[in-house]
XYZ file of C-alpha atoms in Angstrom:
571
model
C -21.618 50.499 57.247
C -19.513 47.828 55.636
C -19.771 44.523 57.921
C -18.408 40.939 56.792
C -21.537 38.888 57.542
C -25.264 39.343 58.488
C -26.828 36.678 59.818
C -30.803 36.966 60.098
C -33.753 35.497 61.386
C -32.113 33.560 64.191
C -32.611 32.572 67.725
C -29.411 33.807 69.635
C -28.371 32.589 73.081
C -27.687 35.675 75.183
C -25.012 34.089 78.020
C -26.145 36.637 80.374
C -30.076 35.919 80.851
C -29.135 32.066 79.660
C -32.269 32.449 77.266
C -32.618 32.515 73.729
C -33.756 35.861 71.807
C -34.989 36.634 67.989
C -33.072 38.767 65.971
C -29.920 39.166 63.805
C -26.293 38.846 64.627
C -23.849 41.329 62.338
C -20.447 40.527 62.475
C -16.928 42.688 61.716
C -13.384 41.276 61.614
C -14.130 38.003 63.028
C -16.232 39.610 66.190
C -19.759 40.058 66.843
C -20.536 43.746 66.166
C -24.419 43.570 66.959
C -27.180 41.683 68.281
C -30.868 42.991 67.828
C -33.646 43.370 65.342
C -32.986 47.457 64.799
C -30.387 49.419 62.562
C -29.713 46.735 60.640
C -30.647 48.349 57.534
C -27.403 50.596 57.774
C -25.038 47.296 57.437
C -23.671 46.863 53.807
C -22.843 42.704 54.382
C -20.403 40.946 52.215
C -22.078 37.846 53.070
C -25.743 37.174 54.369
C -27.474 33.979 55.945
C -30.430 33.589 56.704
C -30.827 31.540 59.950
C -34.241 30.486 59.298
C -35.190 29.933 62.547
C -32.269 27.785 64.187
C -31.002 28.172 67.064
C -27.529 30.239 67.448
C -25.253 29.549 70.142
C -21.554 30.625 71.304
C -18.916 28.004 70.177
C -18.354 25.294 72.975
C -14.690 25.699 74.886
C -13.643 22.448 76.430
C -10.818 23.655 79.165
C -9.573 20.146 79.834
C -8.546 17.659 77.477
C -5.914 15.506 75.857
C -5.434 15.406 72.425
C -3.579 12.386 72.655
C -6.533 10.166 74.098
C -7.700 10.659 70.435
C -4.953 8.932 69.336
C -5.285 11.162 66.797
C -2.693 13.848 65.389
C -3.750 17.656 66.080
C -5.057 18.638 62.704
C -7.069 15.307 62.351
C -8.502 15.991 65.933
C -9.174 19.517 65.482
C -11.631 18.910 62.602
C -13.806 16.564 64.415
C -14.199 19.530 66.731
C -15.413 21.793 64.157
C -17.770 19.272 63.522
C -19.012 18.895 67.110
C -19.179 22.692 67.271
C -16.057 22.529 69.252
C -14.194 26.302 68.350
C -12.103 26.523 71.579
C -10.086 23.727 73.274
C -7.250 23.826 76.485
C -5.166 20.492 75.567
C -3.062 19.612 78.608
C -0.577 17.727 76.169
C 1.417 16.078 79.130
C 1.147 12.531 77.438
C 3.484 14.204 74.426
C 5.386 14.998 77.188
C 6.077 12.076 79.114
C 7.889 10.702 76.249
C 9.343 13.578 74.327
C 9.237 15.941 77.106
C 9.247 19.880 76.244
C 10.443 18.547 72.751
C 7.070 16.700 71.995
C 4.799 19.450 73.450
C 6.601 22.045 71.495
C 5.977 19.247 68.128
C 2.271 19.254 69.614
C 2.154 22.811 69.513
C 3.030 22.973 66.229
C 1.267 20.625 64.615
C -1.648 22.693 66.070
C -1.123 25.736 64.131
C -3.027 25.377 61.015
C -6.301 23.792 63.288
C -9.477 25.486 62.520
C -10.284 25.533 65.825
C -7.640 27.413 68.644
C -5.921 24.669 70.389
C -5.032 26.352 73.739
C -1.896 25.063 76.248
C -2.023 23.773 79.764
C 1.323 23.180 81.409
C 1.799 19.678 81.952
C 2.877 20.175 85.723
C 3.042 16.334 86.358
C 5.542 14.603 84.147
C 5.982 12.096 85.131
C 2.513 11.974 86.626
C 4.817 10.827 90.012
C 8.476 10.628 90.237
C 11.345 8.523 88.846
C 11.469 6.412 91.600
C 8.045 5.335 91.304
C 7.973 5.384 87.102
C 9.672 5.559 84.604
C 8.575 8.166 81.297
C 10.732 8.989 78.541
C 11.390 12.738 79.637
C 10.562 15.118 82.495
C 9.442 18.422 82.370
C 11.471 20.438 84.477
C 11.274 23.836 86.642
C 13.082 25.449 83.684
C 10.694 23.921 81.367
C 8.058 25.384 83.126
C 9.387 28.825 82.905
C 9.769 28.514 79.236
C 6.627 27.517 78.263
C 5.327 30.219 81.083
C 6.489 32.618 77.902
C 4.884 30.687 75.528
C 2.205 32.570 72.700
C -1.224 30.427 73.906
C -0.447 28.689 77.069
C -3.655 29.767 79.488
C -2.673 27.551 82.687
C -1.121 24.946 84.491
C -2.304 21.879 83.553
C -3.779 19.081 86.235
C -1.535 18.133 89.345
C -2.140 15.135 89.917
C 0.280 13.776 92.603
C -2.109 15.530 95.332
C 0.246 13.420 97.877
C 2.881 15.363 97.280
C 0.863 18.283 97.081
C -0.166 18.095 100.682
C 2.426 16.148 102.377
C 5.936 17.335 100.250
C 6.062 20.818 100.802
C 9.385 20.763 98.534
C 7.720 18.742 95.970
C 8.496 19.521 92.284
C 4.519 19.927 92.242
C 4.576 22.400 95.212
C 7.022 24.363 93.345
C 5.298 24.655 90.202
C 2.264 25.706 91.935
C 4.421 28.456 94.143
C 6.075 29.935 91.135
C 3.087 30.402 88.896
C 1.125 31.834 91.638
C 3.945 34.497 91.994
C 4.778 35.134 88.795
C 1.725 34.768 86.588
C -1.426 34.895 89.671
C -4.127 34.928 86.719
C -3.699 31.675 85.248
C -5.925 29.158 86.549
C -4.148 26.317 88.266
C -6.098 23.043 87.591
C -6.507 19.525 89.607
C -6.467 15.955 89.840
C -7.611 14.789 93.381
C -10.136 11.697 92.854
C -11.829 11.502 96.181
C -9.788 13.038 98.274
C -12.240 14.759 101.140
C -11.559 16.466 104.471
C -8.436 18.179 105.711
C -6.342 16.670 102.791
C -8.669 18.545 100.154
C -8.461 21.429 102.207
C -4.999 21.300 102.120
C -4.681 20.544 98.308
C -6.617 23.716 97.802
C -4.762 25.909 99.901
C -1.572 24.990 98.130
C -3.234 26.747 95.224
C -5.210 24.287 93.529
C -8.785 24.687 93.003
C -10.182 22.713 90.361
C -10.938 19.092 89.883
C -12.260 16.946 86.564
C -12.184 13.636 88.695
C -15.328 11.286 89.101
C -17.630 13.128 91.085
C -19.979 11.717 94.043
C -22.370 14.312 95.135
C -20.818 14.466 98.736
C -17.442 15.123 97.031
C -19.348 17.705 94.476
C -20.613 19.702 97.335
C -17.521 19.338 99.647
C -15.557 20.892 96.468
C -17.929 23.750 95.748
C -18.075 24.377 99.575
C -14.442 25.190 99.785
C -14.493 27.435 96.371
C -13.320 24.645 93.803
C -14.605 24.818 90.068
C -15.593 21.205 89.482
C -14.980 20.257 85.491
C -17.757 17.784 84.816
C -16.661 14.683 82.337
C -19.238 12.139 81.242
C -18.827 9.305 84.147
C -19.929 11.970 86.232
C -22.932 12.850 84.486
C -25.259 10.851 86.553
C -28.600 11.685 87.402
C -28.157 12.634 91.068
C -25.182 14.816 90.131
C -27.342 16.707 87.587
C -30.181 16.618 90.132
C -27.721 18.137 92.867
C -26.427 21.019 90.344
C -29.882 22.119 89.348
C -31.434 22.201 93.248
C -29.088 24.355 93.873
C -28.258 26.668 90.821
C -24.549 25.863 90.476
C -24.050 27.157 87.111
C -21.518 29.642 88.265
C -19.288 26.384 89.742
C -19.167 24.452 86.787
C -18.232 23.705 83.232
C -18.618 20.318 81.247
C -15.406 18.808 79.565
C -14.017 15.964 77.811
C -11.130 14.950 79.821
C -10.790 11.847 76.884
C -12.557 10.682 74.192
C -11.647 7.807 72.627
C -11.350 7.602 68.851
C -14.163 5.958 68.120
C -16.285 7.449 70.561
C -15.194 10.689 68.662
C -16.306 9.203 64.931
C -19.382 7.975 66.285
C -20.801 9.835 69.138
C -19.046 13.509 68.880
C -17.453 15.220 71.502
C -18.311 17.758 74.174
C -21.578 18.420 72.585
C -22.357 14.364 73.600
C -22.046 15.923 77.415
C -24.490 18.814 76.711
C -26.844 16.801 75.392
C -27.051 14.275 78.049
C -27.502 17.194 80.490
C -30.397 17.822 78.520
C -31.816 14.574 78.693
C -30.800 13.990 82.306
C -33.409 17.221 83.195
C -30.727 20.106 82.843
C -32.854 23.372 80.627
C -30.828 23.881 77.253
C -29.652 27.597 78.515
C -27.921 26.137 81.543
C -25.966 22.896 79.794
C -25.171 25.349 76.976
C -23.667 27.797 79.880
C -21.986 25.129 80.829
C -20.157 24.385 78.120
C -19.693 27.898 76.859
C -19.693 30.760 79.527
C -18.512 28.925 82.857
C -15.512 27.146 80.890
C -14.555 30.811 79.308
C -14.529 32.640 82.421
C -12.686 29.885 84.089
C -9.534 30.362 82.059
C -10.032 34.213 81.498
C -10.863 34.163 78.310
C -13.159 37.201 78.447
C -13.428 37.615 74.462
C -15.177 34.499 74.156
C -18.189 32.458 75.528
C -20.789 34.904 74.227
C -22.647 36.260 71.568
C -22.135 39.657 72.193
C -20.311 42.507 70.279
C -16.352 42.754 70.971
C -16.307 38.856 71.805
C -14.966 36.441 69.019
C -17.307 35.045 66.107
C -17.178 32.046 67.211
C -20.840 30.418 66.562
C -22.998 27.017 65.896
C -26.227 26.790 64.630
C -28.410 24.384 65.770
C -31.607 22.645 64.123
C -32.981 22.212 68.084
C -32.348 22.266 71.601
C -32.993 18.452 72.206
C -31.128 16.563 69.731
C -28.281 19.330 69.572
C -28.143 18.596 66.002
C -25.183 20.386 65.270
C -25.881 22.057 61.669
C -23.200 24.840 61.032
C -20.063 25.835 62.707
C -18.043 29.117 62.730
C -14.657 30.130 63.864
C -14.115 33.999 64.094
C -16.932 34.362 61.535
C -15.415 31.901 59.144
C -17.370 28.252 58.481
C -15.280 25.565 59.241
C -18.211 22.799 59.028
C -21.265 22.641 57.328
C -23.201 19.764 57.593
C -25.179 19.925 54.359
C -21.514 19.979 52.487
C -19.403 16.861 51.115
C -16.928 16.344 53.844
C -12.975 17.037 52.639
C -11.455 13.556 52.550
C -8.744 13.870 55.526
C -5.093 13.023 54.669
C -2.304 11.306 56.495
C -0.640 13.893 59.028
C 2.700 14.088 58.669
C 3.396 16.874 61.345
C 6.045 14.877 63.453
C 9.872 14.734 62.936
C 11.050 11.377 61.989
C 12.351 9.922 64.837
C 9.508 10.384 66.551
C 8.173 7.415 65.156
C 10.834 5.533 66.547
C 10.471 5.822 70.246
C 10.300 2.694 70.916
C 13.427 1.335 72.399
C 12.736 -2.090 73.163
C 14.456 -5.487 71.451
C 11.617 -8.336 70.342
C 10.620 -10.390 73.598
C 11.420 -14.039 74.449
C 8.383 -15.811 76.949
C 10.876 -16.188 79.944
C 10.293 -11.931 79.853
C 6.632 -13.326 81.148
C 7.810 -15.905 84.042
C 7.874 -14.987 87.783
C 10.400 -16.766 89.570
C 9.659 -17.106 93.891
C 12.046 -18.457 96.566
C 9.675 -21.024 97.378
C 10.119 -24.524 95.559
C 6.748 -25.655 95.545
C 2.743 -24.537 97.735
C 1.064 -20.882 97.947
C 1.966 -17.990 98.315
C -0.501 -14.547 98.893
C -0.205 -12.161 95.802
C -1.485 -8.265 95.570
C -4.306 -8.571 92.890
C -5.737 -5.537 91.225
C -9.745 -5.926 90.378
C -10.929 -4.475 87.839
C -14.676 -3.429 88.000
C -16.652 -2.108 85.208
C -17.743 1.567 85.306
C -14.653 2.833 86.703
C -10.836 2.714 85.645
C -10.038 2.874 89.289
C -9.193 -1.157 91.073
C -9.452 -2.487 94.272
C -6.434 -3.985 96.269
C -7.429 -8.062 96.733
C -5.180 -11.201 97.737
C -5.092 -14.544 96.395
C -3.659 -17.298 96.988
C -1.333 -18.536 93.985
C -0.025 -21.998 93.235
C 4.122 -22.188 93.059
C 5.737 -24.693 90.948
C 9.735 -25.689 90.725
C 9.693 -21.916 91.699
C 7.597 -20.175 89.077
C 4.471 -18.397 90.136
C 1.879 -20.207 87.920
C -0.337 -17.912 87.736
C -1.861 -19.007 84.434
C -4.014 -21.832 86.436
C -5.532 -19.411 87.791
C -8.866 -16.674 87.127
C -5.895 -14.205 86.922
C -4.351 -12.181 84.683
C -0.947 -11.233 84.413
C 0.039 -7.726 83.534
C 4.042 -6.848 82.920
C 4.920 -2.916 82.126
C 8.640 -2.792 80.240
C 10.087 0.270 80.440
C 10.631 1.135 76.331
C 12.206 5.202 76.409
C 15.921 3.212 76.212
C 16.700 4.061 79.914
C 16.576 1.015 82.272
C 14.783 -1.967 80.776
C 12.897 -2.295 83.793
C 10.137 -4.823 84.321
C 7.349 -4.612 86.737
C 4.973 -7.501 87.234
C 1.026 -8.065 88.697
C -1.806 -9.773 89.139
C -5.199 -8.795 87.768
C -8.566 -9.937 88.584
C -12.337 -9.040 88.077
C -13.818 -7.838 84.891
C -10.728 -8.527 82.926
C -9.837 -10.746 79.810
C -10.249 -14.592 80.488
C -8.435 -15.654 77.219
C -6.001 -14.525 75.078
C -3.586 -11.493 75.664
C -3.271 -7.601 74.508
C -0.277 -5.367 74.833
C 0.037 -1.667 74.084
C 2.242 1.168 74.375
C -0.770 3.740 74.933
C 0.030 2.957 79.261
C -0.899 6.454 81.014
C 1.069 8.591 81.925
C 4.441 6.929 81.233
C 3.498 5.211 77.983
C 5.874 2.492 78.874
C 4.959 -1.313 76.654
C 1.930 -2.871 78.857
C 1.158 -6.402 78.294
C -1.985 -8.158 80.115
C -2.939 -11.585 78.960
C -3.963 -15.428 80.436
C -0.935 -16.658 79.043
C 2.555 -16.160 77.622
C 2.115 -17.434 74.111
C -0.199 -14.885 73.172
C 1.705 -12.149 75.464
C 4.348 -12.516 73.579
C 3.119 -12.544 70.375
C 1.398 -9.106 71.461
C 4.105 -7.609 73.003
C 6.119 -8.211 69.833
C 3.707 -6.810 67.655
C 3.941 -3.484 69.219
C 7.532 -3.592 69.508
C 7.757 -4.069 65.630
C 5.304 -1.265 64.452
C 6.705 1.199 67.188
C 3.662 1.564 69.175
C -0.143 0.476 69.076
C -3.020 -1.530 70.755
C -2.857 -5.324 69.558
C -5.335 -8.056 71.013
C -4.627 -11.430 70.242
C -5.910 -15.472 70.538
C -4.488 -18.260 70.114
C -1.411 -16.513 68.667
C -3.099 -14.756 66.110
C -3.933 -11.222 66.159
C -7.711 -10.330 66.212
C -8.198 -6.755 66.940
C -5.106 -3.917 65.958
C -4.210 -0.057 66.195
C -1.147 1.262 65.051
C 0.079 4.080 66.930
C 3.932 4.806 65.616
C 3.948 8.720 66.489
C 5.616 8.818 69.922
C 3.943 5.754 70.260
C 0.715 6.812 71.200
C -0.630 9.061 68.016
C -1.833 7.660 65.366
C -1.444 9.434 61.485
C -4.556 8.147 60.104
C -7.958 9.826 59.132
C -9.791 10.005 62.128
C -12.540 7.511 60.146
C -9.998 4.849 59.710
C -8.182 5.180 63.187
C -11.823 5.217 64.969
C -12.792 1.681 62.695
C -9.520 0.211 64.126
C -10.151 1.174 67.842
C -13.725 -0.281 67.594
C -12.649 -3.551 66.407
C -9.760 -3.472 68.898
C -12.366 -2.746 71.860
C -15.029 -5.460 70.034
C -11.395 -8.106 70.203
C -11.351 -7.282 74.233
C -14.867 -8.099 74.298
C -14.675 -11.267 72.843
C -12.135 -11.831 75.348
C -13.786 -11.554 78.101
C -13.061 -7.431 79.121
C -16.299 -6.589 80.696
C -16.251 -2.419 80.608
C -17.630 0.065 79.606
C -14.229 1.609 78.411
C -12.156 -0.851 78.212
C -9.311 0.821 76.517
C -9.222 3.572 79.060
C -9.684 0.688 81.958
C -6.336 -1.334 80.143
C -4.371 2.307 79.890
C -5.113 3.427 83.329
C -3.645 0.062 85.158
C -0.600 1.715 85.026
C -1.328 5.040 86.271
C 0.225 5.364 89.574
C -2.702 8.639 90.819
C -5.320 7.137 89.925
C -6.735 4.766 92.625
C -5.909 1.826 94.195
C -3.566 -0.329 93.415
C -2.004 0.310 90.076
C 2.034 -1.610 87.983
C 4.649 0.567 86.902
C 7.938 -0.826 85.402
C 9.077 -0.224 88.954
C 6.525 -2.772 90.174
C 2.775 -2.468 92.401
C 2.148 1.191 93.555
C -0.577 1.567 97.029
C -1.591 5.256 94.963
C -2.780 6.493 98.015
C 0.467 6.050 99.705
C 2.521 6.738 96.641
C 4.948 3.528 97.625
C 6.195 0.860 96.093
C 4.801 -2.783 97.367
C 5.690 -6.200 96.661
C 3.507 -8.500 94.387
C 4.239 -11.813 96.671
C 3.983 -11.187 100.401
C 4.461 -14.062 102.002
């Protein structure tokens, strides 16, 4: 019997005992045709490997991700996962899509064909991530988007709602409709969630709509409330703590959950890897091989219904990695429908610039050069104090804390550069408005200097944070001339830099070279003063109006759990 490949003498993960067994793996048309030891005399091979040894396991599927939080265009990105023995991603592409809208995920799409990996779709349902009166984005994806890309070859969901207020309390919210229309007219998909500690009746509520997933940081009270009322919980790395680990194996929870990325910065991604970082810190945390590799193979394919994959077992895809160990999860050898796309012994192919995008969507950035005055807070009081909203940052966690401080006023200017504050502006930039919204950041923050970006979730509106406005500026305008980046800079001079000119928020680099510039814009913040341990993500997220507590649109302060609009000065 003619078969395209025979691999031999391997140890092959069978999914459905979650141990490993001896034998050979034959392989016909990009699909496993046979696991075992016997009959495989009768196979004439095209192609034979011997696996001396190493351990074979199914490709890993991460079900939620961003491509963009790679800053990195699809292609680039999808050959890092090859290299991770990544074979199967779901990209939820919704930061495309709050600036290009069904345009950009369509271009996303697209630039994903040629991947060697399959790039998967979930339905940005949340763009923009709240609602125009609370943000601005560039585009919104509409109910008639919705139904389009509902019809779209490789879309497997709907991506995360995230405005979980409007989800319980809005029962004519755009989210609720979303939700209502795929549940009637395609029940199968999965229908995934954003609901950072939300507990009690309101989770209850959230999952009754039709939501029953959630890749937020987990607590182990919130893990078990969540499993308790049927959610799958998607575990990301700031939730891969030792109690959480400790909680899943007690009680044998490998049905409940899968591991995933969520994001992964670009240098994170050069010099750590990607999901296969998460399975081996299971490992190390206590979890047995067979149950992290579950995790991040099995649970995450039946999730989605993607019953031809997850396995090693004959009908499923060929998707494969061989592995030197269990511990160090030393990825060695990676196939895509029997085909290897990575091989570590090889030279790697030098990667190119992408040019995948249409033109103008390098110039999305609609925003004249900025004079300081754009940085000055006038008040109606002359002279004294006056209590300002102040977000805290804390290290660990991109969520802040609501604080208030009292802030000299001078000839009626809120001077807040004499004090431990920062200030942080957000200008709308998708040509629209030219709103401005100010605030007032404390804690583990910059204490010098300034750094400006147009990578802002979800809107991707031009953020600028600094101590004071000579260096804002100079920041701001930065961006504003290459169309989109991260720029840190001291004493007007620019120390740390990342062009990102697709969209404003992609960069068309070689992963190597895009990673090299995000590390020496996250060692700039450091020198600063930004105390985190993700400080770009911690910068990014202060304007994400869902994601707890106090966050600045170019509308102004947002209470998230209220979903409302508050002043900065309130008294």
């Amino acid at each position: 019997m003619k078969i395209n490949l025979l691999l031999k003498n391997a140890r092959i993960f069978n999914a459905y005992f979650k141990q490993f067994v001896s034998g050979d793996i034959a392989i016909l048309d990009g699909k496993f045709l046979y696991i075992g030891t016997e009959e495989t005399d009768i196979f004439q091979p095209e192609k034979i490997i011997d696996g001396q040894g190493k351990y074979v396991i199914p490709g890993l599927i991460d079900i939620h991700m961003h491509i963009e939080s790679s800053m990195a265009a699809p292609l680039t990105f999808s050959q890092a996962m090859a290299k991770n023995g990544v074979t199967t991603i779901v990209a939820e592409p919704h930061e495309m899509g709050n600036v290009f809208g069904l345009e950009g995920i369509k271009a996303m799409i697209d630039a994903a064909k040629d991947c060697p990996v399959d790039v998967l779709i979930a339905i940005p349902s949340s763009v923009p991530s709240t609602s125009p009166e609370l943000e601005t984005s560039g585009r919104e994806i509409a109910f008639e988007d919705l139904q389009e890309m509902l019809d779209m070859d490789g879309v497997i969901c709907l991506g995360e709602v995230m405005n979980y207020v409007d989800v319980v309390y809005k029962q004519d919210s755009k989210s609720n409709q979303f939700i209502q229309h795929v549940k009637k007219t395609k029940p199968h998909l999965a229908i995934e969630g954003h609901c950072p500690r939300l507990v009690g009746l309101e989770l209850s509520r959230f999952i009754f709509a039709g939501v029953d997933s959630d890749h937020t940081e987990q607590t182990v009270a919130g893990l078990k409330e969540r499993i308790a009322n049927g959610m799958f919980v998607e575990i990301q790395e700031k939730s891969l703590k030792q109690e959480i680990v400790d909680y899943l194996m007690e009680h044998r929870l490998y049905e409940h959950f899968a591991f995933v990325t969520d994001d992964v910065m670009p240098d994170s991604l050069v010099q750590r890897g990607h999901l296969n970082v998460l399975v081996k810190k299971a490992i190390a945390l206590g979890m047995k091989p067979e149950n992290a590799i579950y995790a991040a193979t099995f649970t995450p394919a039946q999730r989605m219904g993607l019953k031809d994959r997850g396995s090693i077992a004959p009908g499923k895809i060929a998707d494969f990695v061989l592995l030197d160990n269990l511990q160090d999860f030393n990825i060695c050898r990676t196939f895509k429908k029997g085909q290897e796309v990575f091989n570590q012994g090889e030279v790697a192919v030098e990667e190119k610039v992408d040019h995948s995008f249409p033109p103008h969507f390098y110039k999305s950035v609609q925003l004249p050069l900025l004079t300081e005055d754009c940085f000055t807070i006038k008040t109606d009081k002359a002279d004294g104090l006056v209590t300002c909203r102040v977000m805290i940052v804390s290290s660990g966690t991109t969520f802040t804390k609501e604080e208030f401080f009292e802030i000299p006023v001078r000839n009626h200017v809120l001077d807040w550069e004499s004090t431990s504050c920062c200030l942080a502006v957000v200008l709308e930039r998708h040509g629209k408005n030219r709103n401005m919204g100010f605030g007032l950041v404390g804690g583990d923050v910059i204490k010098h200097g300034a750094v400006a970006t147009t990578y802002a979730h979800d809107h991707h509106n031009l953020l600028v944070l600094g101590k004071n406005h000579k260096d804002m500026l100079k920041a701001a305008n930065c961006v504003i001339e290459r169309q989109g980046g991260y720029y840190v800079v001291e004493n007007d001079a620019v120390i740390g830099k990342a062009d990102l000119p697709i969209a404003g928020i992609l960069s068309d680099k070689p992963l190597a070279e895009l990673g090299k510039e995000m590390a020496g814009v996250k060692k700039a913040l450091q020198h600063l003063g930004y105390e985190h341990t993700n400080s770009i993500m911690s910068i990014s997220t202060l304007s994400l109006p869902v994601s707890q507590e106090l966050k600045l649109t170019d509308k102004g302060l947002i209470k998230v759990n209220e979903q409302k609009l508050v002043p900065l000065i309130i008294e």
